[in-house]
């Protein structure tokens, strides 16, 4: 029987690349995000290119009631979720604590932490019923070290790191694997979103280095998912060669 994966935030970047990688490997995919057109485009492409089933769910992960409704109303076939990739997330702004916009903080906490909790809480009972499943939580190097002006974004990713560990303990008896994938700098829409559409500012973090691509992270996710059943990778940190961690970056390599 074919496996089913649900990937949040599949309209771009890491989520889109992961959906593509899993579809390439004949996994049926539920893709989610707010941008309907992008989801539809990706859905059509995956279906025609890889001959898999794709279900597109358009919703805002911050909307608790909507998240639970979407999962509850899944057709029976799609309720057999084997893999949940908790990927939807963002950074909003890069400011000192004293200058940061409180709305940006709310957005990051509501999306990166609360959204991840809602979708997990909705999907996990389906996995428990089948005593199987694998949850991949996309954290970050920002969940390992705090950097200047990263304050609340780093806080949300540290929270994901802690939630990841907690999930693994609580789900141990249920036969469900839990892994965090912690990437360093990946060139996606992330920086453009963080700097609210300012392309010049968005390019600055990647100056002088070759960042990871969404596909690089998708490869790591596939490696994690593709271990034998008795093996779990608890967490994995992946950075560009030019990055030692959140703080130390060699910009003279390129
Ligand atoms: P992108 O901006 O390219 O993708 C983010 C995805 O999240 C989009 O598909 C977006 O979909 C979705 N999303 C954002 N907010 C919401 C929301 N409220 N409801 C539903 N979906 C939402 O960034 P990345 O691919 O880089 O980011 C993916 C994850 O990886 C994030 O959790 C990020 O924190 C993490 N990460 C990124 C790194 C990087 O350097 N890029 C490094 C380490 C971790 P839509 O806008 O259509 O709703
Ligand atoms: C995204 C990576 O370094 O911009 O999580 O915070 S970083």
mmCIF file of C-alpha atoms and ligand atoms in Angstrom:
data_model
loop_
_atom_site.group_PDB
_atom_site.id
_atom_site.type_symbol
_atom_site.label_atom_id
_atom_site.label_comp_id
_atom_site.label_asym_id
_atom_site.label_seq_id
_atom_site.Cartn_x
_atom_site.Cartn_y
_atom_site.Cartn_z
ATOM 1 C CA UNK A 1 0.000 0.000 0.000
ATOM 2 C CA UNK A 2 1.297 3.462 -0.890
ATOM 3 C CA UNK A 3 2.415 5.747 1.925
ATOM 4 C CA UNK A 4 0.786 9.117 2.558
ATOM 5 C CA UNK A 5 2.607 12.277 3.671
ATOM 6 C CA UNK A 6 1.174 15.600 4.829
ATOM 7 C CA UNK A 7 3.531 18.529 4.295
ATOM 8 C CA UNK A 8 2.643 21.944 5.705
ATOM 9 C CA UNK A 9 3.899 25.019 3.859
ATOM 10 C CA UNK A 10 4.343 23.320 0.496
ATOM 11 C CA UNK A 11 3.822 26.395 -1.690
ATOM 12 C CA UNK A 12 7.530 27.230 -1.708
ATOM 13 C CA UNK A 13 11.024 26.503 -0.445
ATOM 14 C CA UNK A 14 11.718 23.473 1.722
ATOM 15 C CA UNK A 15 8.084 22.298 1.773
ATOM 16 C CA UNK A 16 7.734 22.395 -2.008
ATOM 17 C CA UNK A 17 11.054 20.592 -2.521
ATOM 18 C CA UNK A 18 10.060 17.963 0.060
ATOM 19 C CA UNK A 19 6.687 17.385 -1.593
ATOM 20 C CA UNK A 20 8.496 16.902 -4.896
ATOM 21 C CA UNK A 21 11.076 14.511 -3.406
ATOM 22 C CA UNK A 22 8.424 12.374 -1.734
ATOM 23 C CA UNK A 23 6.221 12.323 -4.833
ATOM 24 C CA UNK A 24 9.257 11.272 -6.869
ATOM 25 C CA UNK A 25 9.471 8.327 -4.470
ATOM 26 C CA UNK A 26 5.841 7.377 -5.112
ATOM 27 C CA UNK A 27 4.374 8.712 -1.877
ATOM 28 C CA UNK A 28 0.883 10.236 -2.092
ATOM 29 C CA UNK A 29 0.942 13.767 -0.749
ATOM 30 C CA UNK A 30 -1.301 16.186 1.099
ATOM 31 C CA UNK A 31 0.091 19.661 0.469
ATOM 32 C CA UNK A 32 -0.977 22.698 2.499
ATOM 33 C CA UNK A 33 -0.500 26.450 2.477
ATOM 34 C CA UNK A 34 -2.470 29.679 2.053
ATOM 35 C CA UNK A 35 -1.655 30.396 -1.607
ATOM 36 C CA UNK A 36 -4.221 28.334 -3.520
ATOM 37 C CA UNK A 37 -2.804 28.991 -6.986
ATOM 38 C CA UNK A 38 0.655 27.792 -6.013
ATOM 39 C CA UNK A 39 -0.755 24.691 -4.345
ATOM 40 C CA UNK A 40 -2.848 23.899 -7.439
ATOM 41 C CA UNK A 41 0.172 24.368 -9.729
ATOM 42 C CA UNK A 42 2.313 22.076 -7.589
ATOM 43 C CA UNK A 43 -0.480 19.505 -7.281
ATOM 44 C CA UNK A 44 -0.919 19.305 -11.059
ATOM 45 C CA UNK A 45 2.824 19.032 -11.619
ATOM 46 C CA UNK A 46 3.328 16.240 -9.082
ATOM 47 C CA UNK A 47 0.363 14.257 -10.379
ATOM 48 C CA UNK A 48 1.408 14.416 -14.012
ATOM 49 C CA UNK A 49 5.164 14.057 -13.454
ATOM 50 C CA UNK A 50 5.187 11.285 -10.856
ATOM 51 C CA UNK A 51 1.785 9.628 -11.198
ATOM 52 C CA UNK A 52 0.895 10.055 -7.500
ATOM 53 C CA UNK A 53 -2.284 11.223 -5.788
ATOM 54 C CA UNK A 54 -2.147 14.764 -4.413
ATOM 55 C CA UNK A 55 -4.633 16.510 -2.131
ATOM 56 C CA UNK A 56 -4.396 20.284 -1.819
ATOM 57 C CA UNK A 57 -5.621 21.864 1.421
ATOM 58 C CA UNK A 58 -5.759 25.647 1.554
ATOM 59 C CA UNK A 59 -5.791 26.997 5.111
ATOM 60 C CA UNK A 60 -3.957 29.247 7.526
ATOM 61 C CA UNK A 61 -2.183 27.098 10.083
ATOM 62 C CA UNK A 62 -2.789 29.770 12.744
ATOM 63 C CA UNK A 63 -6.530 29.120 12.612
ATOM 64 C CA UNK A 64 -7.082 26.415 15.212
ATOM 65 C CA UNK A 65 -10.691 25.610 14.273
ATOM 66 C CA UNK A 66 -9.855 25.446 10.554
ATOM 67 C CA UNK A 67 -6.865 23.140 11.121
ATOM 68 C CA UNK A 68 -9.005 20.639 13.060
ATOM 69 C CA UNK A 69 -11.855 20.900 10.546
ATOM 70 C CA UNK A 70 -9.546 20.211 7.591
ATOM 71 C CA UNK A 71 -8.116 17.080 9.203
ATOM 72 C CA UNK A 72 -11.493 15.844 10.471
ATOM 73 C CA UNK A 73 -13.003 16.214 6.998
ATOM 74 C CA UNK A 74 -10.248 14.330 5.177
ATOM 75 C CA UNK A 75 -11.649 11.554 2.985
ATOM 76 C CA UNK A 76 -10.931 8.131 4.547
ATOM 77 C CA UNK A 77 -8.127 7.329 2.099
ATOM 78 C CA UNK A 78 -6.207 10.428 3.163
ATOM 79 C CA UNK A 79 -6.654 9.820 6.899
ATOM 80 C CA UNK A 80 -3.967 7.119 6.649
ATOM 81 C CA UNK A 81 -1.155 9.645 7.169
ATOM 82 C CA UNK A 82 2.235 7.950 7.583
ATOM 83 C CA UNK A 83 4.408 11.058 7.496
ATOM 84 C CA UNK A 84 3.773 14.563 8.854
ATOM 85 C CA UNK A 85 6.311 17.232 7.893
ATOM 86 C CA UNK A 86 5.787 20.251 10.153
ATOM 87 C CA UNK A 87 7.414 22.791 7.886
ATOM 88 C CA UNK A 88 5.149 25.883 7.601
ATOM 89 C CA UNK A 89 6.866 28.773 9.313
ATOM 90 C CA UNK A 90 8.535 32.111 8.953
ATOM 91 C CA UNK A 91 10.685 34.837 10.404
ATOM 92 C CA UNK A 92 9.116 38.295 10.506
ATOM 93 C CA UNK A 93 11.616 41.115 10.910
ATOM 94 C CA UNK A 94 15.194 41.186 12.174
ATOM 95 C CA UNK A 95 15.324 43.743 14.962
ATOM 96 C CA UNK A 96 16.648 44.085 18.468
ATOM 97 C CA UNK A 97 14.265 43.090 21.201
ATOM 98 C CA UNK A 98 13.718 46.754 22.072
ATOM 99 C CA UNK A 99 12.939 47.776 18.465
ATOM 100 C CA UNK A 100 10.993 44.717 17.313
ATOM 101 C CA UNK A 101 7.361 44.931 16.256
ATOM 102 C CA UNK A 102 5.107 43.021 18.632
ATOM 103 C CA UNK A 103 2.832 41.989 15.740
ATOM 104 C CA UNK A 104 5.831 40.245 14.161
ATOM 105 C CA UNK A 105 6.323 38.341 17.408
ATOM 106 C CA UNK A 106 2.672 37.304 17.458
ATOM 107 C CA UNK A 107 2.857 36.119 13.831
ATOM 108 C CA UNK A 108 5.960 34.005 14.453
ATOM 109 C CA UNK A 109 4.662 32.468 17.687
ATOM 110 C CA UNK A 110 1.216 31.791 16.183
ATOM 111 C CA UNK A 111 2.671 30.160 13.065
ATOM 112 C CA UNK A 112 5.897 28.449 14.113
ATOM 113 C CA UNK A 113 4.744 27.202 17.504
ATOM 114 C CA UNK A 114 0.966 27.245 17.813
ATOM 115 C CA UNK A 115 0.313 26.252 14.183
ATOM 116 C CA UNK A 116 2.723 23.331 14.526
ATOM 117 C CA UNK A 117 0.944 22.267 17.726
ATOM 118 C CA UNK A 118 -2.540 22.444 16.159
ATOM 119 C CA UNK A 119 -1.708 20.342 13.105
ATOM 120 C CA UNK A 120 0.224 17.826 15.214
ATOM 121 C CA UNK A 121 -2.618 17.529 17.720
ATOM 122 C CA UNK A 122 -5.061 16.945 14.838
ATOM 123 C CA UNK A 123 -2.935 14.375 12.977
ATOM 124 C CA UNK A 124 -1.380 12.393 15.841
ATOM 125 C CA UNK A 125 -4.627 10.548 16.828
ATOM 126 C CA UNK A 126 -4.781 9.193 13.254
ATOM 127 C CA UNK A 127 -1.246 7.848 13.655
ATOM 128 C CA UNK A 128 -1.929 6.442 17.121
ATOM 129 C CA UNK A 129 -4.883 4.493 15.736
ATOM 130 C CA UNK A 130 -2.502 2.733 13.322
ATOM 131 C CA UNK A 131 0.425 2.571 15.792
ATOM 132 C CA UNK A 132 2.723 3.980 13.157
ATOM 133 C CA UNK A 133 3.919 7.245 11.737
ATOM 134 C CA UNK A 134 6.861 9.604 11.442
ATOM 135 C CA UNK A 135 6.755 13.288 12.363
ATOM 136 C CA UNK A 136 9.461 15.559 11.017
ATOM 137 C CA UNK A 137 9.627 18.927 12.763
ATOM 138 C CA UNK A 138 11.513 21.588 10.835
ATOM 139 C CA UNK A 139 13.394 23.574 13.430
ATOM 140 C CA UNK A 140 16.584 25.484 12.579
ATOM 141 C CA UNK A 141 20.112 26.273 13.642
ATOM 142 C CA UNK A 142 18.182 29.189 15.197
ATOM 143 C CA UNK A 143 16.713 26.541 17.502
ATOM 144 C CA UNK A 144 20.219 25.684 18.651
ATOM 145 C CA UNK A 145 21.872 29.108 19.058
ATOM 146 C CA UNK A 146 20.438 32.583 19.466
ATOM 147 C CA UNK A 147 21.859 35.287 17.206
ATOM 148 C CA UNK A 148 21.797 39.107 17.287
ATOM 149 C CA UNK A 149 18.299 40.422 16.473
ATOM 150 C CA UNK A 150 16.988 36.861 16.137
ATOM 151 C CA UNK A 151 15.270 37.007 19.567
ATOM 152 C CA UNK A 152 11.699 35.736 19.052
ATOM 153 C CA UNK A 153 12.353 33.810 15.804
ATOM 154 C CA UNK A 154 15.107 31.936 17.678
ATOM 155 C CA UNK A 155 12.691 31.556 20.608
ATOM 156 C CA UNK A 156 10.096 29.879 18.391
ATOM 157 C CA UNK A 157 12.669 27.505 16.931
ATOM 158 C CA UNK A 158 14.029 26.654 20.405
ATOM 159 C CA UNK A 159 10.401 25.892 21.285
ATOM 160 C CA UNK A 160 10.106 23.593 18.252
ATOM 161 C CA UNK A 161 13.294 21.856 19.385
ATOM 162 C CA UNK A 162 11.832 21.274 22.877
ATOM 163 C CA UNK A 163 8.438 20.216 21.488
ATOM 164 C CA UNK A 164 10.223 17.780 19.181
ATOM 165 C CA UNK A 165 11.967 16.155 22.151
ATOM 166 C CA UNK A 166 8.739 16.070 24.162
ATOM 167 C CA UNK A 167 6.761 14.512 21.300
ATOM 168 C CA UNK A 168 9.358 11.766 20.942
ATOM 169 C CA UNK A 169 9.027 10.845 24.615
ATOM 170 C CA UNK A 170 5.228 10.993 24.704
ATOM 171 C CA UNK A 171 4.796 9.031 21.467
ATOM 172 C CA UNK A 172 7.352 6.359 22.320
ATOM 173 C CA UNK A 173 4.668 3.882 23.420
ATOM 174 C CA UNK A 174 2.696 4.526 20.216
ATOM 175 C CA UNK A 175 5.346 3.408 17.729
ATOM 176 C CA UNK A 176 5.595 6.880 16.199
ATOM 177 C CA UNK A 177 8.989 8.264 15.215
ATOM 178 C CA UNK A 178 9.806 11.936 15.795
ATOM 179 C CA UNK A 179 12.739 13.767 14.232
ATOM 180 C CA UNK A 180 13.812 17.393 14.053
ATOM 181 C CA UNK A 181 15.601 18.655 10.983
ATOM 182 C CA UNK A 182 17.546 21.831 11.776
ATOM 183 C CA UNK A 183 18.811 23.625 8.675
ATOM 184 C CA UNK A 184 21.144 26.594 8.553
ATOM 185 C CA UNK A 185 20.799 29.118 5.746
ATOM 186 C CA UNK A 186 18.540 27.942 2.917
ATOM 187 C CA UNK A 187 17.763 30.227 -0.015
ATOM 188 C CA UNK A 188 13.971 30.152 -0.336
ATOM 189 C CA UNK A 189 11.297 32.826 0.075
ATOM 190 C CA UNK A 190 12.262 32.891 3.776
ATOM 191 C CA UNK A 191 14.405 36.024 3.643
ATOM 192 C CA UNK A 192 11.999 37.867 1.331
ATOM 193 C CA UNK A 193 9.215 37.146 3.840
ATOM 194 C CA UNK A 194 11.400 38.161 6.793
ATOM 195 C CA UNK A 195 12.199 41.518 5.153
ATOM 196 C CA UNK A 196 8.623 41.999 3.912
ATOM 197 C CA UNK A 197 9.362 41.983 0.203
ATOM 198 C CA UNK A 198 12.590 44.056 0.285
ATOM 199 C CA UNK A 199 14.727 42.101 -2.227
ATOM 200 C CA UNK A 200 17.921 43.999 -1.466
ATOM 201 C CA UNK A 201 17.773 43.273 2.248
ATOM 202 C CA UNK A 202 16.631 39.721 1.548
ATOM 203 C CA UNK A 203 19.821 38.990 -0.407
ATOM 204 C CA UNK A 204 22.196 40.184 2.330
ATOM 205 C CA UNK A 205 22.262 36.989 4.464
ATOM 206 C CA UNK A 206 23.472 34.960 1.461
ATOM 207 C CA UNK A 207 26.192 37.382 0.295
ATOM 208 C CA UNK A 208 29.526 35.630 -0.200
ATOM 209 C CA UNK A 209 28.281 32.118 0.552
ATOM 210 C CA UNK A 210 26.595 29.280 -1.301
ATOM 211 C CA UNK A 211 23.503 28.643 0.821
ATOM 212 C CA UNK A 212 21.556 25.392 0.974
ATOM 213 C CA UNK A 213 18.659 24.946 -1.436
ATOM 214 C CA UNK A 214 15.240 23.595 -0.537
ATOM 215 C CA UNK A 215 16.257 20.456 -2.439
ATOM 216 C CA UNK A 216 19.325 19.990 -0.197
ATOM 217 C CA UNK A 217 17.044 19.931 2.848
ATOM 218 C CA UNK A 218 14.512 17.686 1.090
ATOM 219 C CA UNK A 219 17.336 15.186 0.461
ATOM 220 C CA UNK A 220 18.087 15.139 4.190
ATOM 221 C CA UNK A 221 14.405 14.667 5.014
ATOM 222 C CA UNK A 222 14.227 11.773 2.577
ATOM 223 C CA UNK A 223 17.334 10.203 4.162
ATOM 224 C CA UNK A 224 15.700 10.481 7.603
ATOM 225 C CA UNK A 225 12.440 8.956 6.343
ATOM 226 C CA UNK A 226 14.140 6.205 4.435
ATOM 227 C CA UNK A 227 15.913 4.503 7.384
ATOM 228 C CA UNK A 228 14.845 0.962 8.347
ATOM 229 C CA UNK A 229 11.756 0.827 10.593
ATOM 230 C CA UNK A 230 13.753 0.172 13.778
ATOM 231 C CA UNK A 231 16.029 3.203 13.242
ATOM 232 C CA UNK A 232 15.131 6.760 14.241
ATOM 233 C CA UNK A 233 17.229 9.853 13.699
ATOM 234 C CA UNK A 234 16.325 12.035 16.667
ATOM 235 C CA UNK A 235 17.682 15.258 15.219
ATOM 236 C CA UNK A 236 19.894 16.407 12.417
ATOM 237 C CA UNK A 237 21.616 19.744 11.793
ATOM 238 C CA UNK A 238 22.518 20.645 8.219
ATOM 239 C CA UNK A 239 24.280 23.848 7.163
ATOM 240 C CA UNK A 240 26.078 25.132 4.103
ATOM 241 C CA UNK A 241 29.803 24.335 4.089
ATOM 242 C CA UNK A 242 30.390 28.048 4.766
ATOM 243 C CA UNK A 243 28.372 28.023 8.002
ATOM 244 C CA UNK A 244 29.563 26.516 11.308
ATOM 245 C CA UNK A 245 26.413 27.453 13.231
ATOM 246 C CA UNK A 246 23.983 30.378 13.536
ATOM 247 C CA UNK A 247 26.790 32.821 14.240
ATOM 248 C CA UNK A 248 30.003 31.745 12.512
ATOM 249 C CA UNK A 249 29.831 32.186 8.742
ATOM 250 C CA UNK A 250 32.741 32.299 6.298
ATOM 251 C CA UNK A 251 31.767 34.790 3.609
ATOM 252 C CA UNK A 252 35.061 34.498 1.771
ATOM 253 C CA UNK A 253 34.395 31.070 0.321
ATOM 254 C CA UNK A 254 32.499 32.006 -2.836
HETATM 255 P P1 LIG B 1 9.372 29.788 2.523
HETATM 256 O O1 LIG B 1 8.953 31.170 2.874
HETATM 257 O O2 LIG B 1 9.903 29.535 1.173
HETATM 258 O O3 LIG B 1 8.173 28.770 2.815
HETATM 259 C C1 LIG B 1 7.373 28.891 3.948
HETATM 260 C C2 LIG B 1 6.120 28.064 3.774
HETATM 261 O O4 LIG B 1 5.331 28.183 4.966
HETATM 262 C C3 LIG B 1 5.273 28.536 2.610
HETATM 263 O O5 LIG B 1 4.799 27.434 1.892
HETATM 264 C C4 LIG B 1 4.109 29.250 3.296
HETATM 265 O O6 LIG B 1 2.928 29.079 2.542
HETATM 266 C C5 LIG B 1 3.996 28.478 4.602
HETATM 267 N N1 LIG B 1 3.340 29.296 5.624
HETATM 268 C C6 LIG B 1 3.813 30.409 6.227
HETATM 269 N N2 LIG B 1 2.892 30.923 7.059
HETATM 270 C C7 LIG B 1 1.803 30.116 6.972
HETATM 271 C C8 LIG B 1 0.515 30.133 7.556
HETATM 272 N N3 LIG B 1 0.150 31.089 8.425
HETATM 273 N N4 LIG B 1 -0.368 29.156 7.234
HETATM 274 C C9 LIG B 1 -0.008 28.183 6.370
HETATM 275 N N5 LIG B 1 1.190 28.117 5.771
HETATM 276 C C10 LIG B 1 2.086 29.081 6.067
HETATM 277 O O7 LIG B 1 10.456 29.404 3.637
HETATM 278 P P2 LIG B 1 11.295 28.067 3.903
HETATM 279 O O8 LIG B 1 10.958 27.005 2.967
HETATM 280 O O9 LIG B 1 12.700 28.469 4.043
HETATM 281 O O10 LIG B 1 10.762 27.736 5.361
HETATM 282 C C11 LIG B 1 10.168 26.506 5.719
HETATM 283 C C12 LIG B 1 10.510 26.207 7.178
HETATM 284 O O11 LIG B 1 11.916 26.064 7.304
HETATM 285 C C13 LIG B 1 10.116 27.311 8.158
HETATM 286 O O12 LIG B 1 9.601 26.700 9.329
HETATM 287 C C14 LIG B 1 11.435 28.008 8.460
HETATM 288 O O13 LIG B 1 11.431 28.594 9.719
HETATM 289 C C15 LIG B 1 12.384 26.831 8.396
HETATM 290 N N6 LIG B 1 13.773 27.138 8.163
HETATM 291 C C16 LIG B 1 14.160 27.912 7.095
HETATM 292 C C17 LIG B 1 15.508 28.196 6.909
HETATM 293 C C18 LIG B 1 15.981 29.092 5.822
HETATM 294 O O14 LIG B 1 17.125 29.588 5.922
HETATM 295 N N7 LIG B 1 15.215 29.326 4.764
HETATM 296 C C19 LIG B 1 16.526 27.621 7.792
HETATM 297 C C20 LIG B 1 16.013 26.836 8.866
HETATM 298 C C21 LIG B 1 14.690 26.586 9.022
HETATM 299 P P3 LIG B 1 1.861 30.252 2.191
HETATM 300 O O15 LIG B 1 2.601 31.550 2.196
HETATM 301 O O16 LIG B 1 1.313 29.862 0.864
HETATM 302 O O17 LIG B 1 0.852 30.136 3.288
HETATM 303 C C1 LIG B 2 16.493 30.197 9.350
HETATM 304 C C2 LIG B 2 17.956 30.280 9.413
HETATM 305 O O1 LIG B 2 19.891 31.666 10.282
HETATM 306 O O2 LIG B 2 18.136 32.843 9.096
HETATM 307 O O3 LIG B 2 15.976 29.417 10.376
HETATM 308 O O4 LIG B 2 17.753 32.004 11.294
HETATM 309 S S1 LIG B 2 18.448 31.775 10.053
#
